[in-house]
Amino acid sequence: MPGFTTTIVHSDRRSGIEHGSLHKPIHTSVAYGYEDVQDLADVFQGRSSAYSYGRQVNPTVTALETKINAMERGVATVCFGTGMAAIGMVLFALLRKGNHFVSSSFLFGNTNSLFQTFGLHGIDVTFVDATSAAAVAEAIRPDTRLVFVETIANPRTQVADLEGIGELCRAKGLVYVVDNTMTSPYLFQPVQVGASLIVNSLTKYIGGHGTTLGGALTETGRFDWSVFDNIQDTYKKGDPAKWAITQVRKKGLRDFGPTLGPQAALHLGIGAETLALRQERQCANAQALVAYLAGHDKVARVYYPGLPEHPEHARATKLFRHPGALFSFELADGVDAFAFLNRLDVAIKSSNLGDNRTLAIPVAETIYYEMGPERRASMGIADSLIRISTGIEDIDDLLADFEQALAEE
Ligand SMILES: *Cc1c(COP(=O)(O)O)cnc(C)c1O
């Protein structure tokens, strides 16, 4: 089998594009016409998988779905306008009022907010410390249907017990959803720990250039949907491994409409081709900056799974190709965090992650501000925590930048 990057770079060419074009073109048509009306009826009745209407399917987006699916070794992938839409639509399409799910409490801030909103609609969540599968097991109730975790949590870099939770979900017949955004399929493929469904925000490492929003949901084929009570009869056709993703495409994408546009799909697909190259460099830069900061007397603590003293260091080393390109740290008492951040010149003060540029942000005052001090404390987020997402800059420039920003008082 060809390697990760070879597969992605050559995936469009294999689909036989007109004029021998090497990239899938941007298809802008919203609707598709048929000579024989029977062919159109077959599409609507699920007998043929051709194109009908752009809200649920588009050839340029299909090409991206094929790429993401190959990256994650899935059986089917659906793309969305954002990563948040992918997460929201999984719950919207697959859970019902009265269902309960268990989630890691170390969670992307907007996902945390979204899960609380689902609670208002009768789908209850229990947040647990997912670095321990036992904590997840304790939260399971008779009405529990699903478990949701991230791989490496942002911003404190806790690593979920991905294998233990996978075994638990298999034993209990629970849907296991893994948000793989922070690792990306280059560093880790959740299918290997028994994930049922994989979420990726394409906005981050996969798209990589910080120009385009997108999300994806991949079905791994590991869950037996024939025993899941929330699949509608009309989607129980063909291979049961694809029933859930079909329902998500119909209920989530077609009915709700958080569709990825074809222009965005092209940009994300081009970005995806260099994922491995960029992440190699970003992870190496993170390792080098962490090593520098961990030994600096104006730095109190550094959180990065690549550090031997990180509580889940062994787990991260076993599961991930590299320990990621995101870390966070606390400055020593008396060092003014805002003044330090303002002295950074190469690193940009910005909220995104996974860009080619190194980005820095004070967490409690910005992305985790709305959730308040109590929830922040439960997530291990100190008021002085600074998050860094490393880019692809030359490491000497990054080291010099942090050095001068820490030198002044
Ligand atoms: C950014 C992010 C999301 C949301 O993705 P968007 O594309 O910004 O909507 C979800 N999960 C994680 C872990 C993220 O970092």
mmCIF file of N, CA, C and O and ligand atoms in Angstrom, residues 81-85 87 107-108 110-111 148 150 152 154 179-182 199-204 212-215 352-353 387, ligand 1:
data_model
loop_
_atom_site.group_PDB
_atom_site.id
_atom_site.type_symbol
_atom_site.label_atom_id
_atom_site.label_comp_id
_atom_site.label_asym_id
_atom_site.label_seq_id
_atom_site.Cartn_x
_atom_site.Cartn_y
_atom_site.Cartn_z
ATOM 1 N N GLY A 81 -19.343 22.553 6.688
ATOM 2 C CA GLY A 81 -18.800 23.899 6.571
ATOM 3 C C GLY A 81 -17.786 24.253 7.642
ATOM 4 O O GLY A 81 -16.915 25.100 7.434
ATOM 5 N N THR A 82 -17.875 23.612 8.816
ATOM 6 C CA THR A 82 -16.918 23.840 9.912
ATOM 7 C C THR A 82 -16.773 22.543 10.721
ATOM 8 O O THR A 82 -17.604 21.628 10.604
ATOM 9 N N GLY A 83 -15.753 22.513 11.573
ATOM 10 C CA GLY A 83 -15.603 21.389 12.498
ATOM 11 C C GLY A 83 -16.761 21.336 13.483
ATOM 12 O O GLY A 83 -17.253 20.263 13.832
ATOM 13 N N MET A 84 -17.210 22.517 13.958
ATOM 14 C CA MET A 84 -18.321 22.543 14.906
ATOM 15 C C MET A 84 -19.581 21.933 14.297
ATOM 16 O O MET A 84 -20.352 21.257 14.979
ATOM 17 N N ALA A 85 -19.811 22.182 13.003
ATOM 18 C CA ALA A 85 -20.986 21.606 12.344
ATOM 19 C C ALA A 85 -20.883 20.081 12.345
ATOM 20 O O ALA A 85 -21.880 19.386 12.573
ATOM 21 N N ILE A 87 -19.441 18.174 14.566
ATOM 22 C CA ILE A 87 -19.749 17.687 15.919
ATOM 23 C C ILE A 87 -21.244 17.821 16.212
ATOM 24 O O ILE A 87 -21.899 16.887 16.668
ATOM 25 N N LEU A 107 -12.023 19.781 26.903
ATOM 26 C CA LEU A 107 -12.727 19.890 25.643
ATOM 27 C C LEU A 107 -12.510 21.263 25.021
ATOM 28 O O LEU A 107 -12.423 22.259 25.736
ATOM 29 N N PHE A 108 -12.466 21.280 23.700
ATOM 30 C CA PHE A 108 -12.491 22.536 22.957
ATOM 31 C C PHE A 108 -13.657 23.391 23.473
ATOM 32 O O PHE A 108 -14.755 22.871 23.667
ATOM 33 N N ASN A 110 -15.798 25.672 22.433
ATOM 34 C CA ASN A 110 -17.090 25.775 21.744
ATOM 35 C C ASN A 110 -17.836 24.439 21.781
ATOM 36 O O ASN A 110 -19.064 24.405 21.804
ATOM 37 N N THR A 111 -17.093 23.330 21.801
ATOM 38 C CA THR A 111 -17.730 22.008 21.917
ATOM 39 C C THR A 111 -18.378 21.894 23.289
ATOM 40 O O THR A 111 -19.507 21.397 23.428
ATOM 41 N N PHE A 148 -17.786 10.766 23.870
ATOM 42 C CA PHE A 148 -17.071 11.722 23.016
ATOM 43 C C PHE A 148 -15.763 12.127 23.691
ATOM 44 O O PHE A 148 -15.766 12.557 24.846
ATOM 45 N N GLU A 150 -11.590 13.963 22.877
ATOM 46 C CA GLU A 150 -10.573 14.506 21.988
ATOM 47 C C GLU A 150 -9.284 13.716 22.221
ATOM 48 O O GLU A 150 -9.125 13.092 23.271
ATOM 49 N N ILE A 152 -5.661 14.867 22.018
ATOM 50 C CA ILE A 152 -4.887 15.705 22.934
ATOM 51 C C ILE A 152 -5.761 16.919 23.213
ATOM 52 O O ILE A 152 -6.206 17.583 22.286
ATOM 53 N N ASN A 154 -6.942 20.561 24.236
ATOM 54 C CA ASN A 154 -6.514 21.930 24.077
ATOM 55 C C ASN A 154 -7.134 22.705 25.240
ATOM 56 O O ASN A 154 -8.331 22.533 25.474
ATOM 57 N N ASP A 179 -12.659 13.124 18.457
ATOM 58 C CA ASP A 179 -12.279 14.345 17.736
ATOM 59 C C ASP A 179 -10.755 14.309 17.569
ATOM 60 O O ASP A 179 -10.009 14.474 18.533
ATOM 61 N N ASN A 180 -10.320 14.104 16.329
ATOM 62 C CA ASN A 180 -8.901 13.881 16.022
ATOM 63 C C ASN A 180 -8.198 15.163 15.567
ATOM 64 O O ASN A 180 -7.082 15.126 15.058
ATOM 65 N N THR A 181 -8.864 16.322 15.752
ATOM 66 C CA THR A 181 -8.339 17.581 15.228
ATOM 67 C C THR A 181 -6.919 17.873 15.698
ATOM 68 O O THR A 181 -6.062 18.264 14.907
ATOM 69 N N MET A 182 -6.664 17.669 16.991
ATOM 70 C CA MET A 182 -5.385 18.097 17.549
ATOM 71 C C MET A 182 -4.210 17.229 17.093
ATOM 72 O O MET A 182 -3.070 17.679 17.119
ATOM 73 N N VAL A 199 -14.133 12.799 14.123
ATOM 74 C CA VAL A 199 -14.334 14.194 13.737
ATOM 75 C C VAL A 199 -12.975 14.820 13.443
ATOM 76 O O VAL A 199 -12.009 14.579 14.171
ATOM 77 N N ASN A 200 -12.890 15.600 12.375
ATOM 78 C CA ASN A 200 -11.721 16.445 12.134
ATOM 79 C C ASN A 200 -12.190 17.852 11.798
ATOM 80 O O ASN A 200 -13.047 18.017 10.920
ATOM 81 N N SER A 201 -11.633 18.853 12.483
ATOM 82 C CA SER A 201 -11.801 20.221 11.994
ATOM 83 C C SER A 201 -10.743 20.400 10.915
ATOM 84 O O SER A 201 -9.543 20.379 11.193
ATOM 85 N N LEU A 202 -11.180 20.569 9.680
ATOM 86 C CA LEU A 202 -10.238 20.719 8.556
ATOM 87 C C LEU A 202 -9.582 22.094 8.586
ATOM 88 O O LEU A 202 -8.571 22.336 7.931
ATOM 89 N N THR A 203 -10.206 22.998 9.358
ATOM 90 C CA THR A 203 -9.700 24.361 9.519
ATOM 91 C C THR A 203 -8.282 24.378 10.084
ATOM 92 O O THR A 203 -7.510 25.295 9.817
ATOM 93 N N LYS A 204 -7.956 23.369 10.879
ATOM 94 C CA LYS A 204 -6.695 23.382 11.618
ATOM 95 C C LYS A 204 -5.597 22.720 10.790
ATOM 96 O O LYS A 204 -5.224 23.246 9.771
ATOM 97 N N THR A 212 -9.267 28.741 5.467
ATOM 98 C CA THR A 212 -10.533 28.121 5.094
ATOM 99 C C THR A 212 -11.094 27.292 6.235
ATOM 100 O O THR A 212 -10.379 26.491 6.838
ATOM 101 N N LEU A 213 -12.386 27.472 6.504
ATOM 102 C CA LEU A 213 -13.078 26.669 7.510
ATOM 103 C C LEU A 213 -13.632 25.387 6.879
ATOM 104 O O LEU A 213 -14.077 25.399 5.732
ATOM 105 N N GLY A 214 -13.630 24.305 7.646
ATOM 106 C CA GLY A 214 -14.227 23.060 7.172
ATOM 107 C C GLY A 214 -14.188 21.999 8.252
ATOM 108 O O GLY A 214 -13.413 22.093 9.207
ATOM 109 N N GLY A 215 -15.053 21.002 8.125
ATOM 110 C CA GLY A 215 -15.078 19.902 9.089
ATOM 111 C C GLY A 215 -15.384 18.599 8.379
ATOM 112 O O GLY A 215 -15.862 18.603 7.241
ATOM 113 N N ASN A 352 -6.343 31.109 16.585
ATOM 114 C CA ASN A 352 -6.391 29.861 15.812
ATOM 115 C C ASN A 352 -5.281 28.905 16.246
ATOM 116 O O ASN A 352 -4.426 29.224 17.082
ATOM 117 N N LEU A 353 -5.272 27.710 15.659
ATOM 118 C CA LEU A 353 -4.148 26.786 15.823
ATOM 119 C C LEU A 353 -4.009 26.005 14.523
ATOM 120 O O LEU A 353 -4.915 25.965 13.701
ATOM 121 N N ARG A 387 -1.225 29.657 25.595
ATOM 122 C CA ARG A 387 -1.201 28.547 24.638
ATOM 123 C C ARG A 387 -0.398 28.942 23.402
ATOM 124 O O ARG A 387 -0.541 30.053 22.894
HETATM 125 C C1 LIG B 1 -11.148 24.139 16.196
HETATM 126 C C2 LIG B 1 -11.662 22.884 16.771
HETATM 127 C C3 LIG B 1 -12.963 22.460 16.514
HETATM 128 C C4 LIG B 1 -13.939 23.281 15.706
HETATM 129 O O1 LIG B 1 -13.526 23.433 14.384
HETATM 130 P P1 LIG B 1 -13.993 24.682 13.483
HETATM 131 O O2 LIG B 1 -13.575 24.241 12.119
HETATM 132 O O3 LIG B 1 -13.289 25.893 13.976
HETATM 133 O O4 LIG B 1 -15.468 24.794 13.626
HETATM 134 C C5 LIG B 1 -13.378 21.267 17.065
HETATM 135 N N1 LIG B 1 -12.568 20.519 17.830
HETATM 136 C C6 LIG B 1 -11.306 20.893 18.093
HETATM 137 C C7 LIG B 1 -10.448 20.011 18.937
HETATM 138 C C8 LIG B 1 -10.802 22.083 17.573
HETATM 139 O O5 LIG B 1 -9.533 22.460 17.851
#
